[in-house]
Amino acid sequence: MSLRIYNTLTREKEDFIPIDKNEIRIYSCGPTVYYYAHIGNLRAYLFMDNLRRVLKYNGYKLKHAMNITDVGHLVSDADDGEDKMLKASRRENKNPFEIADFYTKAFLEDMKKLNIDMPEIICKATEHIDVMENYVKRIIENGYAYETEDTIYFDTSKLDKYGVLSNRNIEEQKAGARVKFDNKKKNVSDFALWIKAPENHLMKWDSFWGKCYPGWHLECSAMSEKYLGEVFDIHTGGMDHIPIHHENEIAQSKGYSGKIPAHYWMHVDFLQVNGGKMSKSLNNLYTLKDLEEKGYKPEVYRMFNFSSHYKKPINFTFEAMDSAKIALSRLKEGYKKHLLGNDNIDEKIILEFEDRFLDAINDDLNMPQAMSVVWDIIRYEKKSVKLAKVLLKFDSVLGLKIDKDEEIDLPEEIKKIVEERKVARANKNWSKSDELRDKLLNLGYTVKDTKDGMSIQLNE
Ligand code: AMP
Ligand code: ZN
């Protein structure tokens, strides 16, 4: 089956038809780097990773850009509240650039730990202020903006339709409608493009309109246009982006080029905790580090995410994480058993498994279905090295590193001997190396030397 994806824009599952089949262009809304990413945020990037891997499995090359929001994202996704970066800067008594730097690094570390296949282009908002400025100027030239005393707003009433993703009615949004709104704006759905910075504002840049800073939505329109062109293939984000952020990105693109910037819009649903919202006040907001401290490796969280389709909410519980942990060990064991099997298996069976897996991932990334094919292989009574190879091929989509032994937490004493043995081997002192290997064996650990170094396991 060729790839089909659900498109929020048309509200239908559609055949994926690339603009240029030699290179798929994707844009993903990235993190606001004012704090550590929580595991809900991380679900959004695991989804992004899943999409990339499925496209690559289908043979496509990718050009994918993701932004890092380090300015302009207000506490509310609309134009209310303080900039999240400035709030963090007060909380931690650091300047906002230090905050951004620190949490960008933390985010990238999380991505690495989760084995996320990263976009080819990572672009920071603060490094593209000039690109945003030019973008705004063209929107103004095209007649889609108006000025108030301190803000340049996008005029949504100039569009043929605002709210194409969430299918809202523009009449309801106009001034005088039921909703109360900032009366400096002409229409309730208008939003800030370019804002005059107050005297003591920490993030501001010289511009055609004096010292200003950009509205949050602008960075995605301006940077996607710079790196991917006016129209590209796929735009991704969390489902909370649908009603405001992505509507506003589309509005800006229409004001800039008259076009909707992406053909397919994909949105991942939320991670819930114990069936409800995850929040600091409920004390149920976890980071990847929290999970690690509780004994769950990042790959266990990756495995857990395959239990639900990305368009459905997923409920986080520690019981579910325990199940994912066990499942991952079984998967790795099952792979090893096939690896030790013989070569004797009908090609037809292999092709059937491969077809079923492809059908599942190409059916709008149906990972629960794809995992059921994986389990059928693990449980298959005939053990075959050919099936191990099939699993390894599927793992290019799963990203679980099923061929890598699980790392075990070694006691300090053992770590010391392992290090000593590494030194002995580096010095080609083979007798010392053998002596230490036997010592480890007596202490209950088996060492195997591999081409990439050594692996260590608890004795069976
Ligand atoms: P932010 O860093 O706040 O801009 O959010 C980063 C990403 O996380 C966005 O794509 C959000 O849609 C997504 N997100 C936020 N909360 C959750 C959640 N509980 N589950 C899944 N995704 C989320
Ligand atoms: Zn965005």
CSV table of C-alpha atoms and ligand atoms in Angstrom, one decimal:
chain,number,residue,atom,x,y,z
A,1,MET,CA,0.0,0.0,0.0
A,2,SER,CA,1.3,3.5,-0.8
A,3,LEU,CA,1.4,6.0,2.0
A,4,ARG,CA,-1.8,7.6,3.2
A,5,ILE,CA,-1.9,10.3,5.8
A,6,TYR,CA,-4.7,12.1,7.6
A,7,ASN,CA,-4.8,15.8,6.5
A,8,THR,CA,-6.2,18.2,9.1
A,9,LEU,CA,-6.8,20.7,6.2
A,10,THR,CA,-9.2,18.4,4.3
A,11,ARG,CA,-10.3,16.4,7.3
A,12,GLU,CA,-9.6,13.2,5.3
A,13,LYS,CA,-7.1,10.5,5.0
A,14,GLU,CA,-5.4,11.0,1.7
A,15,ASP,CA,-2.9,9.4,-0.6
A,16,PHE,CA,0.4,11.2,-0.1
A,17,ILE,CA,1.5,12.8,-3.3
A,18,PRO,CA,4.8,14.6,-3.0
A,19,ILE,CA,5.5,17.9,-4.7
A,20,ASP,CA,8.9,16.6,-5.8
A,21,LYS,CA,9.3,12.9,-5.3
A,22,ASN,CA,13.0,13.2,-5.0
A,23,GLU,CA,12.8,15.3,-1.8
A,24,ILE,CA,10.0,15.7,0.7
A,25,ARG,CA,9.9,19.1,2.4
A,26,ILE,CA,8.6,19.2,5.9
A,27,TYR,CA,8.3,21.8,8.6
A,28,SER,CA,7.7,21.0,12.3
A,29,CYS,CA,6.9,23.4,15.1
A,30,GLY,CA,9.6,23.0,17.6
A,31,PRO,CA,10.0,23.7,21.3
A,32,THR,CA,9.8,26.9,23.3
A,33,VAL,CA,13.0,26.7,25.2
A,34,TYR,CA,12.0,28.3,28.5
A,35,TYR,CA,12.1,25.0,30.5
A,36,TYR,CA,12.8,21.3,30.2
A,37,ALA,CA,10.5,19.5,27.7
A,38,HIS,CA,8.0,17.4,29.5
A,39,ILE,CA,7.0,13.9,28.3
A,40,GLY,CA,3.9,15.4,26.6
A,41,ASN,CA,6.1,17.6,24.5
A,42,LEU,CA,8.3,14.7,23.8
A,43,ARG,CA,5.4,12.7,22.4
A,44,ALA,CA,5.2,15.4,19.7
A,45,TYR,CA,8.8,14.9,18.7
A,46,LEU,CA,8.5,11.1,18.8
A,47,PHE,CA,5.6,11.5,16.3
A,48,MET,CA,7.8,13.7,14.1
A,49,ASP,CA,10.5,11.1,14.3
A,50,ASN,CA,8.0,8.4,13.3
A,51,LEU,CA,6.9,10.4,10.3
A,52,ARG,CA,10.5,10.9,9.1
A,53,ARG,CA,11.3,7.2,9.5
A,54,VAL,CA,8.2,6.1,7.7
A,55,LEU,CA,8.9,8.4,4.8
A,56,LYS,CA,12.5,7.2,4.7
A,57,TYR,CA,11.3,3.5,4.8
A,58,ASN,CA,9.3,4.4,1.7
A,59,GLY,CA,12.5,5.5,0.0
A,60,TYR,CA,12.1,9.3,0.2
A,61,LYS,CA,14.8,11.8,0.9
A,62,LEU,CA,13.9,14.5,3.3
A,63,LYS,CA,14.5,18.2,3.7
A,64,HIS,CA,13.0,19.0,7.1
A,65,ALA,CA,13.2,22.2,9.2
A,66,MET,CA,12.2,22.6,12.8
A,67,ASN,CA,12.3,25.9,14.7
A,68,ILE,CA,13.5,26.6,18.2
A,69,THR,CA,11.3,29.3,19.7
A,70,ASP,CA,13.5,31.5,21.8
A,71,VAL,CA,11.5,34.7,21.6
A,72,GLY,CA,7.9,35.8,21.2
A,73,HIS,CA,5.8,32.9,22.5
A,74,LEU,CA,3.5,34.4,25.1
A,75,VAL,CA,2.0,32.6,28.0
A,76,SER,CA,-1.2,32.2,26.0
A,77,ASP,CA,-0.9,31.1,22.4
A,78,ALA,CA,-2.8,34.2,21.4
A,79,ASP,CA,-1.5,37.7,22.2
A,80,ASP,CA,-2.0,37.6,25.9
A,81,GLY,CA,0.4,37.4,28.8
A,82,GLU,CA,4.1,37.7,29.1
A,83,ASP,CA,6.8,36.2,26.8
A,84,LYS,CA,7.6,32.8,28.2
A,85,MET,CA,11.3,33.4,27.8
A,86,LEU,CA,11.1,36.6,29.9
A,87,LYS,CA,9.1,34.9,32.6
A,88,ALA,CA,11.8,32.2,32.8
A,89,SER,CA,14.5,34.8,32.8
A,90,ARG,CA,12.9,36.3,36.0
A,91,ARG,CA,12.4,32.9,37.6
A,92,GLU,CA,16.0,31.9,37.1
A,93,ASN,CA,17.6,35.3,37.4
A,94,LYS,CA,19.4,34.9,34.0
A,95,ASN,CA,19.1,36.8,30.8
A,96,PRO,CA,16.7,35.2,28.2
A,97,PHE,CA,19.5,34.3,25.9
A,98,GLU,CA,21.2,32.2,28.6
A,99,ILE,CA,17.9,30.6,29.3
A,100,ALA,CA,17.4,29.7,25.7
A,101,ASP,CA,20.9,28.4,25.4
A,102,PHE,CA,20.6,26.2,28.4
A,103,TYR,CA,17.2,24.7,27.6
A,104,THR,CA,18.0,24.3,23.9
A,105,LYS,CA,20.9,22.1,24.9
A,106,ALA,CA,18.7,20.1,27.3
A,107,PHE,CA,16.2,19.6,24.5
A,108,LEU,CA,18.8,18.4,22.1
A,109,GLU,CA,20.1,15.9,24.7
A,110,ASP,CA,16.6,14.6,25.2
A,111,MET,CA,16.3,14.1,21.4
A,112,LYS,CA,19.5,12.1,21.4
A,113,LYS,CA,18.5,10.0,24.3
A,114,LEU,CA,15.2,9.2,22.6
A,115,ASN,CA,17.1,8.3,19.4
A,116,ILE,CA,15.1,10.9,17.5
A,117,ASP,CA,16.0,11.2,13.8
A,118,MET,CA,16.5,14.9,13.8
A,119,PRO,CA,15.4,17.3,11.0
A,120,GLU,CA,18.1,18.4,8.6
A,121,ILE,CA,17.6,22.1,9.6
A,122,ILE,CA,17.2,23.4,13.1
A,123,CYS,CA,16.5,27.1,13.1
A,124,LYS,CA,16.4,29.5,16.0
A,125,ALA,CA,13.9,32.4,15.9
A,126,THR,CA,16.4,34.9,17.3
A,127,GLU,CA,18.8,34.1,14.5
A,128,HIS,CA,16.2,35.0,11.8
A,129,ILE,CA,14.9,38.4,13.0
A,130,ASP,CA,15.9,39.9,9.6
A,131,VAL,CA,14.0,37.2,7.7
A,132,MET,CA,10.9,37.8,9.8
A,133,GLU,CA,11.2,41.6,9.3
A,134,ASN,CA,11.2,41.2,5.5
A,135,TYR,CA,8.3,38.8,5.8
A,136,VAL,CA,6.3,41.4,7.7
A,137,LYS,CA,7.2,44.2,5.3
A,138,ARG,CA,5.7,42.2,2.4
A,139,ILE,CA,2.5,41.4,4.4
A,140,ILE,CA,2.2,45.1,5.0
A,141,GLU,CA,2.9,45.9,1.3
A,142,ASN,CA,0.2,43.4,0.3
A,143,GLY,CA,-2.3,45.2,2.5
A,144,TYR,CA,-2.9,42.6,5.1
A,145,ALA,CA,-1.7,44.5,8.2
A,146,TYR,CA,-2.5,47.6,10.2
A,147,GLU,CA,-0.7,49.6,12.9
A,148,THR,CA,-1.8,50.5,16.3
A,149,GLU,CA,0.2,52.6,18.7
A,150,ASP,CA,2.5,49.7,19.7
A,151,THR,CA,1.7,46.8,17.4
A,152,ILE,CA,1.4,45.8,13.8
A,153,TYR,CA,-1.5,43.4,13.5
A,154,PHE,CA,-2.5,41.0,10.8
A,155,ASP,CA,-5.9,41.9,9.5
A,156,THR,CA,-7.8,38.6,9.2
A,157,SER,CA,-10.8,40.2,7.7
A,158,LYS,CA,-8.8,40.7,4.5
A,159,LEU,CA,-8.7,37.0,3.9
A,160,ASP,CA,-11.2,35.1,1.9
A,161,LYS,CA,-11.5,32.8,4.9
A,162,TYR,CA,-9.8,32.7,8.3
A,163,GLY,CA,-9.8,29.4,10.1
A,164,VAL,CA,-9.4,26.9,7.3
A,165,LEU,CA,-8.0,24.2,9.6
A,166,SER,CA,-10.6,24.5,12.3
A,167,ASN,CA,-13.3,25.5,9.8
A,168,ARG,CA,-14.4,28.6,11.8
A,169,ASN,CA,-16.7,31.2,10.6
A,170,ILE,CA,-15.0,34.6,10.1
A,171,GLU,CA,-18.2,36.6,10.8
A,172,GLU,CA,-18.1,35.3,14.4
A,173,GLN,CA,-14.6,36.6,14.7
A,174,LYS,CA,-15.3,40.2,13.6
A,175,ALA,CA,-15.3,43.1,16.0
A,176,GLY,CA,-18.6,43.3,17.9
A,177,ALA,CA,-18.9,39.5,18.0
A,178,ARG,CA,-19.8,37.8,21.3
A,179,VAL,CA,-16.2,37.4,22.5
A,180,LYS,CA,-14.6,40.3,24.2
A,181,PHE,CA,-11.1,41.2,23.0
A,182,ASP,CA,-8.4,43.8,23.0
A,183,ASN,CA,-10.2,46.8,21.5
A,184,LYS,CA,-7.1,48.0,19.7
A,185,LYS,CA,-7.6,45.1,17.3
A,186,LYS,CA,-10.1,45.4,14.5
A,187,ASN,CA,-11.2,41.7,14.6
A,188,VAL,CA,-11.0,39.3,17.4
A,189,SER,CA,-8.9,36.8,15.3
A,190,ASP,CA,-6.3,39.5,14.3
A,191,PHE,CA,-2.9,38.8,15.8
A,192,ALA,CA,0.4,40.6,16.5
A,193,LEU,CA,3.1,40.4,13.8
A,194,TRP,CA,5.5,43.0,15.1
A,195,ILE,CA,5.5,44.7,18.5
A,196,LYS,CA,7.2,47.8,19.8
A,197,ALA,CA,9.4,46.9,22.7
A,198,PRO,CA,8.9,48.8,25.9
A,199,GLU,CA,11.9,50.6,27.3
A,200,ASN,CA,13.1,47.9,29.7
A,201,HIS,CA,12.2,44.9,27.4
A,202,LEU,CA,15.1,42.4,27.3
A,203,MET,CA,14.6,41.0,23.8
A,204,LYS,CA,14.3,43.6,21.1
A,205,TRP,CA,15.9,44.4,17.8
A,206,ASP,CA,16.3,47.6,15.6
A,207,SER,CA,13.9,47.5,12.8
A,208,PHE,CA,11.9,49.5,10.2
A,209,TRP,CA,9.5,50.3,13.0
A,210,GLY,CA,12.0,51.1,15.8
A,211,LYS,CA,13.0,48.7,18.5
A,212,CYS,CA,10.7,45.7,18.2
A,213,TYR,CA,10.2,42.0,18.7
A,214,PRO,CA,8.3,39.6,16.6
A,215,GLY,CA,5.0,37.9,17.3
A,216,TRP,CA,5.3,34.1,17.9
A,217,HIS,CA,3.5,32.9,14.7
A,218,LEU,CA,5.8,34.8,12.4
A,219,GLU,CA,8.9,32.8,12.9
A,220,CYS,CA,7.4,29.6,11.5
A,221,SER,CA,6.1,31.3,8.4
A,222,ALA,CA,9.3,33.2,7.8
A,223,MET,CA,11.7,30.3,8.4
A,224,SER,CA,9.7,27.7,6.6
A,225,GLU,CA,9.6,30.0,3.5
A,226,LYS,CA,13.3,30.6,3.8
A,227,TYR,CA,14.3,26.9,4.0
A,228,LEU,CA,11.5,25.1,2.2
A,229,GLY,CA,9.9,27.7,-0.2
A,230,GLU,CA,6.4,29.2,-0.3
A,231,VAL,CA,4.8,25.8,-0.5
A,232,PHE,CA,6.1,22.5,0.8
A,233,ASP,CA,4.7,19.1,1.5
A,234,ILE,CA,4.0,18.5,5.2
A,235,HIS,CA,3.6,20.7,8.3
A,236,THR,CA,3.5,19.0,11.7
A,237,GLY,CA,2.6,20.1,15.2
A,238,GLY,CA,0.6,19.3,18.3
A,239,MET,CA,-3.2,19.5,18.1
A,240,ASP,CA,-3.1,22.6,20.3
A,241,HIS,CA,-1.6,24.4,17.4
A,242,ILE,CA,-4.6,23.9,15.2
A,243,PRO,CA,-6.9,26.7,16.3
A,244,ILE,CA,-4.5,29.6,16.7
A,245,HIS,CA,-0.9,29.0,15.8
A,246,HIS,CA,-1.4,27.1,12.5
A,247,GLU,CA,-4.4,29.2,11.5
A,248,ASN,CA,-2.2,32.3,11.9
A,249,GLU,CA,0.7,30.7,10.0
A,250,ILE,CA,-1.7,30.0,7.1
A,251,ALA,CA,-3.1,33.6,7.4
A,252,GLN,CA,0.5,35.0,7.2
A,253,SER,CA,1.4,32.9,4.2
A,254,LYS,CA,-1.8,34.0,2.4
A,255,GLY,CA,-0.9,37.6,3.2
A,256,TYR,CA,2.7,37.0,1.9
A,257,SER,CA,2.2,34.8,-1.1
A,258,GLY,CA,-1.5,34.1,-1.4
A,259,LYS,CA,-0.9,30.4,-0.7
A,260,ILE,CA,-1.4,27.9,2.0
A,261,PRO,CA,2.1,26.9,2.9
A,262,ALA,CA,1.8,23.1,3.1
A,263,HIS,CA,-0.3,20.5,1.3
A,264,TYR,CA,-0.6,18.2,4.3
A,265,TRP,CA,-1.1,19.3,8.0
A,266,MET,CA,-0.5,16.6,10.6
A,267,HIS,CA,-1.3,17.0,14.3
A,268,VAL,CA,-0.4,14.7,17.2
A,269,ASP,CA,-2.9,14.3,20.0
A,270,PHE,CA,-2.0,14.8,23.7
A,271,LEU,CA,-0.4,12.7,26.3
A,272,GLN,CA,-2.6,12.5,29.4
A,273,VAL,CA,-1.6,11.4,32.8
A,274,ASN,CA,-3.9,9.1,34.7
A,275,GLY,CA,-6.6,10.1,32.2
A,276,GLY,CA,-6.3,13.8,32.9
A,277,LYS,CA,-4.2,16.9,32.2
A,278,MET,CA,-0.5,16.9,33.0
A,279,SER,CA,0.4,19.9,35.1
A,280,LYS,CA,2.8,21.2,37.7
A,281,SER,CA,0.1,21.9,40.1
A,282,LEU,CA,-1.2,18.3,40.0
A,283,ASN,CA,2.4,17.2,40.6
A,284,ASN,CA,2.2,14.8,37.6
A,285,LEU,CA,4.4,16.6,35.1
A,286,TYR,CA,7.4,14.5,34.2
A,287,THR,CA,10.6,15.1,32.2
A,288,LEU,CA,12.7,12.4,30.6
A,289,LYS,CA,15.1,12.8,33.5
A,290,ASP,CA,12.3,12.0,36.0
A,291,LEU,CA,11.6,8.8,34.1
A,292,GLU,CA,15.2,7.8,34.1
A,293,GLU,CA,15.4,8.5,37.8
A,294,LYS,CA,12.5,6.1,38.3
A,295,GLY,CA,14.3,3.4,36.3
A,296,TYR,CA,12.8,3.8,32.9
A,297,LYS,CA,15.2,4.2,30.0
A,298,PRO,CA,14.3,6.7,27.2
A,299,GLU,CA,13.7,3.8,24.8
A,300,VAL,CA,11.0,2.5,27.2
A,301,TYR,CA,9.1,5.8,26.7
A,302,ARG,CA,9.6,5.4,23.0
A,303,MET,CA,8.1,1.9,23.1
A,304,PHE,CA,5.2,3.1,25.3
A,305,ASN,CA,4.3,5.6,22.6
A,306,PHE,CA,3.8,2.9,20.0
A,307,SER,CA,0.8,1.6,22.1
A,308,SER,CA,-1.5,4.4,20.6
A,309,HIS,CA,-2.1,5.9,17.2
A,310,TYR,CA,-0.7,9.5,17.1
A,311,LYS,CA,-4.1,10.9,16.4
A,312,LYS,CA,-5.5,9.5,19.6
A,313,PRO,CA,-4.7,10.6,23.1
A,314,ILE,CA,-2.4,8.3,25.1
A,315,ASN,CA,-2.7,7.8,28.8
A,316,PHE,CA,0.5,7.8,30.8
A,317,THR,CA,0.7,5.5,33.8
A,318,PHE,CA,3.6,3.9,35.5
A,319,GLU,CA,1.9,0.5,35.0
A,320,ALA,CA,1.9,1.1,31.3
A,321,MET,CA,5.6,2.0,31.5
A,322,ASP,CA,6.3,-1.2,33.3
A,323,SER,CA,4.5,-3.1,30.6
A,324,ALA,CA,6.5,-1.2,27.9
A,325,LYS,CA,9.7,-2.1,29.8
A,326,ILE,CA,8.9,-5.8,29.8
A,327,ALA,CA,7.8,-5.7,26.2
A,328,LEU,CA,11.0,-4.1,25.1
A,329,SER,CA,13.1,-6.8,26.8
A,330,ARG,CA,11.0,-9.5,25.2
A,331,LEU,CA,11.4,-7.8,21.8
A,332,LYS,CA,15.2,-7.8,22.2
A,333,GLU,CA,15.2,-11.5,23.5
A,334,GLY,CA,12.9,-12.5,20.6
A,335,TYR,CA,15.3,-10.9,18.1
A,336,LYS,CA,18.2,-12.8,19.6
A,337,LYS,CA,16.4,-16.1,19.3
A,338,HIS,CA,15.7,-15.5,15.6
A,339,LEU,CA,19.4,-14.5,15.2
A,340,LEU,CA,20.4,-18.0,16.5
A,341,GLY,CA,17.9,-19.7,14.2
A,342,ASN,CA,18.6,-21.3,10.8
A,343,ASP,CA,18.2,-19.9,7.3
A,344,ASN,CA,15.4,-22.3,6.5
A,345,ILE,CA,12.2,-20.2,5.9
A,346,ASP,CA,9.9,-19.8,3.0
A,347,GLU,CA,10.4,-16.4,1.3
A,348,LYS,CA,6.6,-16.1,1.0
A,349,ILE,CA,6.3,-15.9,4.8
A,350,ILE,CA,8.9,-13.1,4.9
A,351,LEU,CA,7.2,-11.2,2.2
A,352,GLU,CA,3.8,-11.5,4.0
A,353,PHE,CA,5.3,-10.0,7.2
A,354,GLU,CA,6.9,-7.2,5.2
A,355,ASP,CA,3.7,-6.4,3.3
A,356,ARG,CA,1.7,-6.3,6.6
A,357,PHE,CA,4.2,-4.0,8.2
A,358,LEU,CA,4.3,-1.7,5.3
A,359,ASP,CA,0.5,-1.6,5.1
A,360,ALA,CA,0.3,-0.7,8.8
A,361,ILE,CA,2.9,2.1,8.7
A,362,ASN,CA,1.5,3.5,5.5
A,363,ASP,CA,-2.0,3.6,6.9
A,364,ASP,CA,-1.4,7.0,8.5
A,365,LEU,CA,1.4,5.7,10.6
A,366,ASN,CA,-0.6,3.0,12.4
A,367,MET,CA,2.1,1.9,14.9
A,368,PRO,CA,-0.1,-0.3,17.1
A,369,GLN,CA,-0.9,-2.3,14.0
A,370,ALA,CA,2.8,-2.3,12.9
A,371,MET,CA,3.7,-3.6,16.4
A,372,SER,CA,1.3,-6.4,16.1
A,373,VAL,CA,3.2,-7.6,13.0
A,374,VAL,CA,6.4,-7.3,15.0
A,375,TRP,CA,5.0,-9.5,17.8
A,376,ASP,CA,3.8,-12.1,15.3
A,377,ILE,CA,7.4,-12.4,14.1
A,378,ILE,CA,8.7,-12.6,17.6
A,379,ARG,CA,6.2,-15.4,18.4
A,380,TYR,CA,6.7,-17.2,15.1
A,381,GLU,CA,7.6,-20.8,16.1
A,382,LYS,CA,10.3,-21.3,13.5
A,383,LYS,CA,13.3,-19.3,14.5
A,384,SER,CA,15.2,-17.9,11.5
A,385,VAL,CA,18.1,-15.5,11.0
A,386,LYS,CA,16.1,-14.2,8.0
A,387,LEU,CA,13.3,-13.1,10.4
A,388,ALA,CA,15.9,-11.4,12.6
A,389,LYS,CA,17.0,-9.4,9.5
A,390,VAL,CA,13.4,-8.5,8.8
A,391,LEU,CA,13.0,-7.2,12.4
A,392,LEU,CA,16.2,-5.2,12.0
A,393,LYS,CA,14.7,-3.6,8.9
A,394,PHE,CA,11.5,-2.8,10.7
A,395,ASP,CA,13.6,-1.3,13.5
A,396,SER,CA,14.7,1.5,11.1
A,397,VAL,CA,11.1,2.7,11.7
A,398,LEU,CA,10.8,1.7,15.4
A,399,GLY,CA,14.2,3.2,16.4
A,400,LEU,CA,14.4,0.9,19.4
A,401,LYS,CA,17.9,-0.4,18.6
A,402,ILE,CA,16.7,-4.0,19.0
A,403,ASP,CA,20.1,-5.4,18.2
A,404,LYS,CA,21.8,-3.6,21.1
A,405,ASP,CA,22.0,-5.3,24.4
A,406,GLU,CA,20.3,-3.5,27.2
A,407,GLU,CA,22.8,-1.5,29.1
A,408,ILE,CA,22.8,-2.6,32.7
A,409,ASP,CA,23.6,-0.4,35.6
A,410,LEU,CA,26.9,-1.7,36.8
A,411,PRO,CA,28.0,-1.5,40.5
A,412,GLU,CA,31.0,0.8,41.0
A,413,GLU,CA,33.4,-2.1,41.7
A,414,ILE,CA,32.5,-3.7,38.4
A,415,LYS,CA,32.8,-0.4,36.5
A,416,LYS,CA,36.4,-0.1,37.9
A,417,ILE,CA,37.4,-3.5,36.7
A,418,VAL,CA,35.8,-2.8,33.3
A,419,GLU,CA,37.8,0.4,33.0
A,420,GLU,CA,41.0,-1.4,34.1
A,421,ARG,CA,40.4,-4.0,31.4
A,422,LYS,CA,39.9,-1.3,28.7
A,423,VAL,CA,43.3,0.1,29.6
A,424,ALA,CA,44.9,-3.3,29.5
A,425,ARG,CA,43.4,-3.9,26.0
A,426,ALA,CA,44.5,-0.5,24.8
A,427,ASN,CA,48.0,-1.4,25.9
A,428,LYS,CA,47.7,-4.8,24.2
A,429,ASN,CA,48.2,-6.5,27.6
A,430,TRP,CA,46.2,-9.6,26.7
A,431,SER,CA,47.1,-11.7,29.7
A,432,LYS,CA,45.9,-8.9,32.1
A,433,SER,CA,42.8,-8.5,30.0
A,434,ASP,CA,42.0,-12.2,30.2
A,435,GLU,CA,42.7,-12.2,34.0
A,436,LEU,CA,40.2,-9.3,34.5
A,437,ARG,CA,37.7,-11.0,32.2
A,438,ASP,CA,37.9,-14.1,34.5
A,439,LYS,CA,37.6,-11.9,37.6
A,440,LEU,CA,34.4,-10.4,36.2
A,441,LEU,CA,33.1,-13.8,35.4
A,442,ASN,CA,33.6,-14.9,39.0
A,443,LEU,CA,31.8,-11.8,40.1
A,444,GLY,CA,28.8,-12.7,37.9
A,445,TYR,CA,29.4,-10.7,34.7
A,446,THR,CA,30.2,-12.0,31.2
A,447,VAL,CA,32.2,-9.8,29.0
A,448,LYS,CA,32.2,-10.1,25.2
A,449,ASP,CA,34.6,-8.3,23.0
A,450,THR,CA,32.8,-6.8,19.9
A,451,LYS,CA,34.1,-4.9,16.9
A,452,ASP,CA,32.6,-1.7,18.6
A,453,GLY,CA,34.3,-2.3,21.9
A,454,MET,CA,32.9,-4.6,24.6
A,455,SER,CA,29.5,-5.7,25.9
A,456,ILE,CA,28.9,-6.8,29.4
A,457,GLN,CA,26.0,-8.9,30.7
A,458,LEU,CA,24.9,-10.5,34.0
A,459,ASN,CA,25.7,-14.2,33.8
A,460,GLU,CA,22.7,-16.3,32.7
B,1,AMP,P1,6.0,24.2,23.4
B,1,AMP,O1,7.4,23.9,23.8
B,1,AMP,O2,5.1,24.6,24.5
B,1,AMP,O3,5.9,25.1,22.2
B,1,AMP,O4,5.3,22.8,22.9
B,1,AMP,C1,6.1,21.9,22.2
B,1,AMP,C2,5.2,20.8,21.5
B,1,AMP,O5,4.6,20.0,22.5
B,1,AMP,C3,4.0,21.4,20.7
B,1,AMP,O6,4.0,20.7,19.5
B,1,AMP,C4,2.8,21.1,21.6
B,1,AMP,O7,1.7,20.8,20.7
B,1,AMP,C5,3.2,19.8,22.2
B,1,AMP,N1,2.6,19.4,23.5
B,1,AMP,C6,2.4,20.2,24.6
B,1,AMP,N2,1.8,19.5,25.6
B,1,AMP,C7,1.6,18.2,25.1
B,1,AMP,C8,1.0,17.0,25.6
B,1,AMP,N3,0.5,16.9,26.8
B,1,AMP,N4,0.9,15.9,24.8
B,1,AMP,C9,1.4,16.0,23.5
B,1,AMP,N5,2.0,17.1,23.0
B,1,AMP,C10,2.1,18.2,23.7
B,2,ZN,ZN,5.0,26.9,14.4
